[in-house]
Tab-separated table of C-alpha atoms in Angstrom:
chain	number	residue	atom	x	y	z
A	41	MET	CA	260.069	-118.958	-6.962
A	42	ASP	CA	261.744	-118.882	-3.544
A	43	ARG	CA	261.692	-116.315	-0.790
A	44	GLY	CA	265.123	-114.866	-1.765
A	45	VAL	CA	266.303	-113.002	-4.838
A	46	SER	CA	265.635	-114.966	-8.016
A	47	THR	CA	265.549	-114.278	-11.733
A	48	ILE	CA	263.267	-115.294	-14.580
A	49	GLU	CA	264.400	-115.317	-18.206
A	50	ALA	CA	261.496	-114.588	-20.533
A	51	ARG	CA	261.426	-114.896	-24.312
A	52	ILE	CA	258.658	-113.128	-26.209
A	53	THR	CA	256.573	-115.659	-28.110
A	54	ASP	CA	254.992	-115.224	-31.517
A	55	ALA	CA	251.601	-114.874	-29.822
A	56	ALA	CA	252.883	-111.944	-27.751
A	57	HIS	CA	254.508	-110.139	-30.694
A	58	GLY	CA	253.429	-106.501	-30.899
A	59	LEU	CA	251.950	-106.340	-27.412
A	60	ARG	CA	252.858	-103.783	-24.755
A	61	ILE	CA	255.808	-105.056	-22.773
A	62	ASP	CA	253.872	-105.293	-19.493
A	63	LYS	CA	251.114	-107.345	-21.104
A	64	ALA	CA	253.570	-109.456	-23.104
A	65	LEU	CA	255.639	-110.417	-20.072
A	66	ALA	CA	252.500	-111.283	-18.125
A	67	GLU	CA	251.505	-113.531	-21.022
A	68	VAL	CA	254.816	-115.390	-21.270
A	69	VAL	CA	255.373	-115.606	-17.477
A	70	PRO	CA	252.062	-116.934	-16.125
A	71	ASP	CA	253.255	-116.636	-12.518
A	72	LEU	CA	253.307	-112.836	-12.810
A	73	SER	CA	250.306	-110.581	-13.228
A	74	ARG	CA	250.435	-107.478	-15.402
A	75	GLU	CA	250.291	-105.251	-12.321
A	76	ARG	CA	253.176	-107.175	-10.771
A	77	VAL	CA	255.235	-106.714	-13.955
A	78	LYS	CA	254.530	-102.975	-13.889
A	79	ALA	CA	255.680	-102.744	-10.275
A	80	LEU	CA	258.858	-104.677	-11.052
A	81	MET	CA	259.621	-102.414	-14.016
A	82	ALA	CA	259.072	-99.299	-11.910
A	83	ALA	CA	261.552	-100.672	-9.370
A	84	GLY	CA	264.167	-101.340	-12.071
A	85	HIS	CA	263.884	-105.133	-11.909
A	86	VAL	CA	263.179	-105.798	-15.606
A	87	ALA	CA	265.987	-105.717	-18.183
A	88	GLY	CA	265.742	-106.112	-21.946
A	89	PRO	CA	268.230	-106.302	-24.836
A	90	ASP	CA	269.143	-102.626	-24.293
A	91	GLY	CA	269.247	-102.563	-20.511
A	92	PRO	CA	266.649	-101.740	-17.805
A	93	VAL	CA	263.058	-101.328	-18.985
A	94	SER	CA	260.761	-98.760	-17.382
A	95	ASP	CA	258.260	-97.960	-20.143
A	96	GLY	CA	255.443	-100.493	-19.979
A	97	LYS	CA	253.824	-99.078	-23.116
A	98	ARG	CA	256.733	-100.063	-25.307
A	99	LYS	CA	255.875	-102.724	-27.885
A	100	VAL	CA	257.861	-105.948	-28.084
A	101	ALA	CA	258.833	-108.305	-30.874
A	102	ALA	CA	258.867	-112.092	-30.996
A	103	GLY	CA	262.192	-113.555	-29.945
A	104	GLN	CA	263.241	-110.698	-27.665
A	105	GLN	CA	264.739	-111.781	-24.350
A	106	PHE	CA	264.057	-110.164	-20.979
A	107	VAL	CA	265.379	-110.846	-17.506
A	108	ILE	CA	263.073	-110.263	-14.518
A	109	THR	CA	264.608	-110.046	-11.063
A	110	LEU	CA	262.359	-110.951	-8.161
A	111	PRO	CA	263.682	-109.251	-5.019
A	112	ALA	CA	263.644	-110.880	-1.625
A	113	ALA	CA	260.476	-110.205	0.293
A	114	VAL	CA	260.639	-107.455	2.897
A	115	PRO	CA	259.600	-108.809	6.316
A	116	LEU	CA	256.199	-107.714	7.539
A	117	ASP	CA	256.213	-106.046	10.925
A	118	THR	CA	253.176	-107.952	12.145
A	119	VAL	CA	253.075	-110.358	15.079
A	120	ALA	CA	251.729	-113.886	14.780
A	121	GLN	CA	248.837	-114.423	17.192
A	122	ASP	CA	247.045	-117.580	18.222
A	123	ILE	CA	243.547	-116.504	17.196
A	124	PRO	CA	241.068	-119.327	16.486
A	125	LEU	CA	240.147	-119.726	12.825
A	126	VAL	CA	237.333	-121.650	11.139
A	127	VAL	CA	239.053	-123.351	8.204
A	128	ALA	CA	236.753	-124.453	5.385
A	129	TYR	CA	239.605	-125.887	3.288
A	130	GLU	CA	243.396	-126.003	3.354
A	131	ASP	CA	246.208	-127.504	1.283
A	132	ASP	CA	249.838	-126.643	0.519
A	133	HIS	CA	248.831	-123.786	-1.776
A	134	LEU	CA	245.867	-121.979	-0.225
A	135	ILE	CA	243.484	-121.778	2.687
A	136	VAL	CA	239.785	-120.862	2.771
A	137	ILE	CA	238.653	-119.150	5.955
A	138	ASP	CA	235.102	-118.712	7.254
A	139	LYS	CA	235.563	-115.317	8.914
A	140	PRO	CA	233.357	-114.251	11.819
A	141	ALA	CA	231.883	-110.766	11.922
A	142	GLY	CA	234.081	-108.400	13.901
A	143	LEU	CA	237.412	-109.780	12.687
A	144	VAL	CA	239.449	-107.274	10.660
A	145	VAL	CA	241.239	-108.840	7.682
A	146	HIS	CA	244.422	-106.757	7.529
A	147	PRO	CA	246.234	-104.573	10.089
A	148	ALA	CA	245.631	-100.841	9.672
A	149	ALA	CA	245.413	-97.735	11.794
A	150	GLY	CA	243.210	-98.532	14.780
A	151	ASN	CA	243.557	-102.301	14.231
A	152	LEU	CA	247.260	-103.066	14.435
A	153	ASP	CA	246.767	-106.581	15.783
A	154	GLY	CA	244.033	-109.111	16.454
A	155	THR	CA	243.404	-109.383	12.696
A	156	LEU	CA	243.040	-112.281	10.288
A	157	VAL	CA	246.599	-111.615	9.109
A	158	ASN	CA	247.925	-112.037	12.658
A	159	ALA	CA	245.979	-115.297	12.958
A	160	LEU	CA	247.257	-116.582	9.608
A	161	LEU	CA	250.867	-115.846	10.496
A	162	HIS	CA	250.427	-118.159	13.492
A	163	HIS	CA	248.299	-120.806	11.779
A	164	CYS	CA	250.470	-121.133	8.667
A	165	ALA	CA	253.785	-120.689	10.493
A	166	GLY	CA	255.329	-118.473	7.810
A	167	ASN	CA	254.150	-120.512	4.825
A	168	LEU	CA	252.390	-117.608	3.140
A	169	SER	CA	252.606	-115.717	-0.131
A	170	GLY	CA	255.187	-112.946	-0.390
A	171	ILE	CA	253.730	-111.543	-3.586
A	172	GLY	CA	254.231	-107.844	-4.195
A	173	GLY	CA	257.654	-107.748	-2.554
A	174	VAL	CA	256.381	-107.941	1.028
A	175	ALA	CA	256.362	-111.058	3.170
A	176	ARG	CA	252.686	-110.888	4.023
A	177	PRO	CA	249.859	-113.413	4.017
A	178	GLY	CA	248.504	-113.703	0.508
A	179	ILE	CA	245.327	-111.701	0.958
A	180	VAL	CA	243.819	-111.837	-2.524
A	181	HIS	CA	240.500	-110.226	-1.556
A	182	ARG	CA	238.910	-108.843	1.584
A	183	ILE	CA	235.554	-108.605	3.253
A	184	ASP	CA	234.551	-105.870	5.666
A	185	LYS	CA	235.236	-106.229	9.386
A	186	ASP	CA	231.551	-106.602	10.206
A	187	THR	CA	230.739	-108.858	7.264
A	188	SER	CA	231.023	-112.585	7.952
A	189	GLY	CA	231.849	-115.414	5.608
A	190	LEU	CA	234.288	-116.984	3.184
A	191	LEU	CA	237.540	-115.710	1.754
A	192	VAL	CA	240.551	-117.442	0.205
A	193	VAL	CA	244.174	-116.753	1.115
A	194	ALA	CA	247.226	-117.782	-0.932
A	195	LYS	CA	250.119	-119.639	0.668
A	196	ASN	CA	252.583	-119.166	-2.192
A	197	ASP	CA	253.180	-116.789	-5.064
A	198	VAL	CA	251.926	-119.135	-7.782
A	199	ALA	CA	248.598	-119.554	-5.994
A	200	HIS	CA	248.404	-115.808	-5.332
A	201	GLU	CA	248.945	-114.892	-8.982
A	202	GLY	CA	246.511	-117.552	-10.191
A	203	LEU	CA	243.766	-116.432	-7.816
A	204	ALA	CA	244.415	-112.760	-8.595
A	205	ARG	CA	243.920	-113.459	-12.302
A	206	GLN	CA	240.565	-115.108	-11.613
A	207	PHE	CA	239.417	-112.153	-9.533
A	208	LYS	CA	240.558	-109.793	-12.276
A	209	ASP	CA	238.710	-111.865	-14.894
A	210	HIS	CA	235.560	-111.894	-12.686
A	211	SER	CA	235.446	-115.695	-12.889
A	212	ILE	CA	235.251	-116.231	-9.114
A	213	ASP	CA	231.789	-117.255	-7.896
A	214	ARG	CA	230.989	-114.992	-4.923
A	215	ARG	CA	227.490	-114.971	-3.483
A	216	TYR	CA	226.415	-113.008	-0.436
A	217	LEU	CA	223.289	-113.315	1.686
A	218	ALA	CA	221.900	-109.943	2.723
A	219	ILE	CA	218.892	-108.856	4.737
A	220	ALA	CA	217.678	-105.704	3.038
A	221	ALA	CA	215.221	-103.169	4.376
A	222	GLY	CA	211.708	-103.069	2.968
A	223	ARG	CA	209.623	-105.201	0.657
A	224	VAL	CA	211.530	-105.827	-2.574
A	225	LEU	CA	208.814	-105.914	-5.213
A	226	THR	CA	210.705	-107.587	-8.069
A	227	SER	CA	212.230	-111.063	-7.986
A	228	ALA	CA	215.655	-110.184	-9.357
A	229	GLY	CA	217.721	-107.418	-10.861
A	230	THR	CA	221.166	-106.049	-11.635
A	231	VAL	CA	222.848	-102.905	-10.368
A	232	ASP	CA	225.503	-101.697	-12.814
A	233	ALA	CA	226.902	-98.538	-11.252
A	234	PRO	CA	230.543	-97.406	-10.888
A	235	LEU	CA	231.965	-96.868	-7.407
A	236	ALA	CA	234.541	-94.471	-5.983
A	237	ARG	CA	235.235	-92.613	-2.771
A	238	SER	CA	232.402	-90.257	-1.969
A	239	PRO	CA	233.360	-86.672	-2.844
A	240	ASN	CA	231.487	-85.574	0.304
A	241	ASP	CA	232.820	-88.141	2.783
A	242	ARG	CA	236.115	-89.916	2.117
A	243	LYS	CA	235.207	-92.694	4.553
A	244	LYS	CA	232.292	-93.743	2.359
A	245	MET	CA	231.982	-95.234	-1.109
A	246	ALA	CA	229.439	-93.849	-3.548
A	247	ILE	CA	228.133	-94.217	-7.073
A	248	VAL	CA	230.255	-91.719	-8.965
A	249	ARG	CA	230.094	-90.994	-12.675
A	250	SER	CA	233.716	-90.100	-13.359
A	251	PRO	CA	236.818	-91.631	-14.973
A	252	LEU	CA	238.136	-92.312	-11.460
A	253	ALA	CA	235.234	-94.619	-10.577
A	254	LYS	CA	235.604	-98.383	-10.911
A	255	HIS	CA	233.193	-100.560	-12.864
A	256	ALA	CA	230.916	-102.381	-10.405
A	257	VAL	CA	228.126	-104.887	-11.086
A	258	THR	CA	225.915	-106.729	-8.590
A	259	HIS	CA	223.303	-109.295	-9.638
A	260	TRP	CA	220.655	-109.892	-6.989
A	261	ARG	CA	217.585	-112.060	-6.453
A	262	LYS	CA	215.011	-112.182	-3.682
A	263	LEU	CA	215.029	-115.443	-1.752
A	264	ARG	CA	212.375	-114.747	0.880
A	265	GLN	CA	209.972	-112.040	1.961
A	266	LEU	CA	210.355	-111.074	5.602
A	267	ARG	CA	208.503	-108.700	7.860
A	268	ASP	CA	209.469	-105.230	6.637
A	269	ALA	CA	212.588	-106.711	5.068
A	270	SER	CA	213.753	-109.144	2.366
A	271	LEU	CA	216.375	-111.890	2.242
A	272	ILE	CA	218.489	-111.243	-0.850
A	273	GLU	CA	221.232	-113.209	-2.595
A	274	CYS	CA	223.801	-110.946	-4.245
A	275	ARG	CA	226.191	-112.366	-6.853
A	276	LEU	CA	229.216	-110.184	-7.385
A	277	GLU	CA	230.444	-109.754	-10.935
A	278	THR	CA	233.044	-107.336	-9.590
A	279	GLY	CA	234.374	-106.959	-6.068
A	280	ARG	CA	234.624	-103.317	-5.081
A	281	THR	CA	234.844	-101.914	-1.573
A	282	HIS	CA	231.367	-101.853	0.056
A	283	GLN	CA	229.849	-102.884	-3.285
A	284	VAL	CA	226.790	-104.785	-2.038
A	285	ARG	CA	226.097	-102.205	0.663
A	286	VAL	CA	226.192	-99.231	-1.718
A	287	HIS	CA	224.363	-100.953	-4.572
A	288	MET	CA	221.486	-102.186	-2.412
A	289	ALA	CA	221.135	-98.765	-0.784
A	290	SER	CA	221.062	-97.202	-4.257
A	291	ILE	CA	217.875	-99.106	-5.152
A	292	GLY	CA	216.178	-98.107	-1.907
A	293	HIS	CA	216.894	-101.262	0.095
A	294	PRO	CA	219.914	-100.680	2.368
A	295	LEU	CA	221.101	-103.557	4.489
A	296	LEU	CA	219.647	-103.846	7.963
A	297	GLY	CA	222.093	-102.688	10.603
A	298	ASP	CA	224.401	-100.937	8.150
A	299	PRO	CA	226.019	-98.137	10.179
A	300	VAL	CA	227.132	-96.205	7.089
A	301	TYR	CA	224.620	-96.610	4.265
A	302	ALA	CA	221.285	-97.208	6.037
A	303	GLY	CA	220.385	-93.524	6.224
A	304	ARG	CA	219.496	-91.285	9.148
A	305	ARG	CA	216.423	-93.321	10.100
A	306	PRO	CA	217.464	-96.933	9.596
A	307	ALA	CA	214.718	-99.507	9.189
A	308	LEU	CA	213.801	-101.671	12.209
A	309	ARG	CA	216.306	-99.818	14.349
A	310	ALA	CA	214.534	-100.491	17.648
A	311	GLU	CA	214.190	-104.216	16.901
A	312	LEU	CA	217.839	-104.508	15.884
A	313	GLU	CA	218.849	-102.896	19.167
A	314	ARG	CA	216.601	-105.292	21.099
A	315	LEU	CA	218.314	-108.227	19.384
A	316	ASP	CA	221.712	-106.567	19.912
A	317	PHE	CA	222.358	-106.862	16.178
A	318	ARG	CA	224.965	-104.166	15.542
A	319	ARG	CA	226.412	-104.784	12.083
A	320	GLN	CA	225.341	-104.868	8.468
A	321	ALA	CA	223.320	-108.007	7.746
A	322	LEU	CA	225.725	-109.379	5.152
A	323	HIS	CA	227.324	-112.818	4.880
A	324	ALA	CA	229.724	-114.160	2.225
A	325	ALA	CA	227.926	-117.472	1.853
A	326	THR	CA	229.371	-119.020	-1.328
A	327	LEU	CA	232.863	-119.009	-2.809
A	328	GLY	CA	233.878	-120.932	-5.915
A	329	PHE	CA	237.034	-120.865	-8.022
A	330	ILE	CA	239.474	-122.981	-10.024
A	331	HIS	CA	242.393	-124.154	-7.933
A	332	PRO	CA	245.329	-122.150	-9.322
A	333	VAL	CA	247.738	-125.100	-9.082
A	334	THR	CA	245.717	-128.295	-9.509
A	335	SER	CA	243.054	-126.777	-11.836
A	336	ASN	CA	240.319	-128.521	-9.840
A	337	ALA	CA	237.028	-126.684	-9.447
A	338	LEU	CA	236.404	-125.848	-5.785
A	339	ALA	CA	233.193	-124.549	-4.215
A	340	PHE	CA	232.391	-123.759	-0.599
A	341	ASP	CA	229.251	-122.785	1.279
A	342	SER	CA	228.994	-121.185	4.701
A	343	ASP	CA	225.970	-121.426	6.963
A	344	VAL	CA	224.285	-118.213	8.040
A	345	PRO	CA	225.904	-117.177	11.350
A	346	ALA	CA	223.882	-117.300	14.554
A	347	ASP	CA	223.236	-113.554	14.821
A	348	MET	CA	221.841	-113.315	11.277
A	349	GLN	CA	219.804	-116.482	11.762
A	350	GLU	CA	218.257	-115.015	14.915
A	351	LEU	CA	217.347	-111.909	12.925
A	352	LEU	CA	215.826	-114.008	10.145
A	353	ASP	CA	213.782	-115.986	12.649
A	354	HIS	CA	212.607	-112.784	14.296
A	355	LEU	CA	211.491	-111.297	10.963
A	356	HIS	CA	209.884	-114.486	9.673
A	357	VAL	CA	206.354	-114.080	8.304
């Protein structure tokens, strides 16, 4: 696939016979995800034997032919900026960044520049995924501004689609180190609780029991007992917004320094202020996945950043 308009001719295989058209096309065109197919259909870019196709629920038959038009990417109105990056790995298809706390991933209101996207536009000199119809760096997943650690970015559409499928299938190995308030009495556990925007505060996420909530699962284990706190490893089965922060708070152990979910009387507040630790104590320490082009298994580890290490040393028992 190039950066201009291109077309894909897709023939429904025997294995895809009887499937919904969006699922069938995603099966026979591995470079496209089901969500991408839906978006292309909605935009009138998928044609079948009888003309344009807009109903993704329609069933297909083996042997049917479809033509998918991939429009040229719309330029992103974001400036490339020479912002230093810590690169854990890079090849022609993807790049793994070790993000410092304080760096926003994507431009948004209040953070229109100085973001990871601005840095990537400079570092990769335009060689970035245009998936989704917009010429933007291939941000497959994000971590919060004040969370540090590893994330992978796609450089081309094939890599983007392949990584997106792994995230959707929950096959990516993502492990976070968190310093949680209080003495965690059990050695390990799982929080299986759906997340959605809080009905009381739209800036927050919350455990919500409704059809609108998204399935969210965090597996955690205690690594070390600290003074009035615990070092926890959280393995994400899903990757929802603020997942670790909300799930740990839900079991009575919010993350130290969390400005949103730590409650009105956050634990060790005075000591955190003395150390000038002003973020949630959360670090994306491990990232593992199958390379979407070479099929090699890749795994990366990131050392605890200096501010979290200072906090760990201070709370050592």
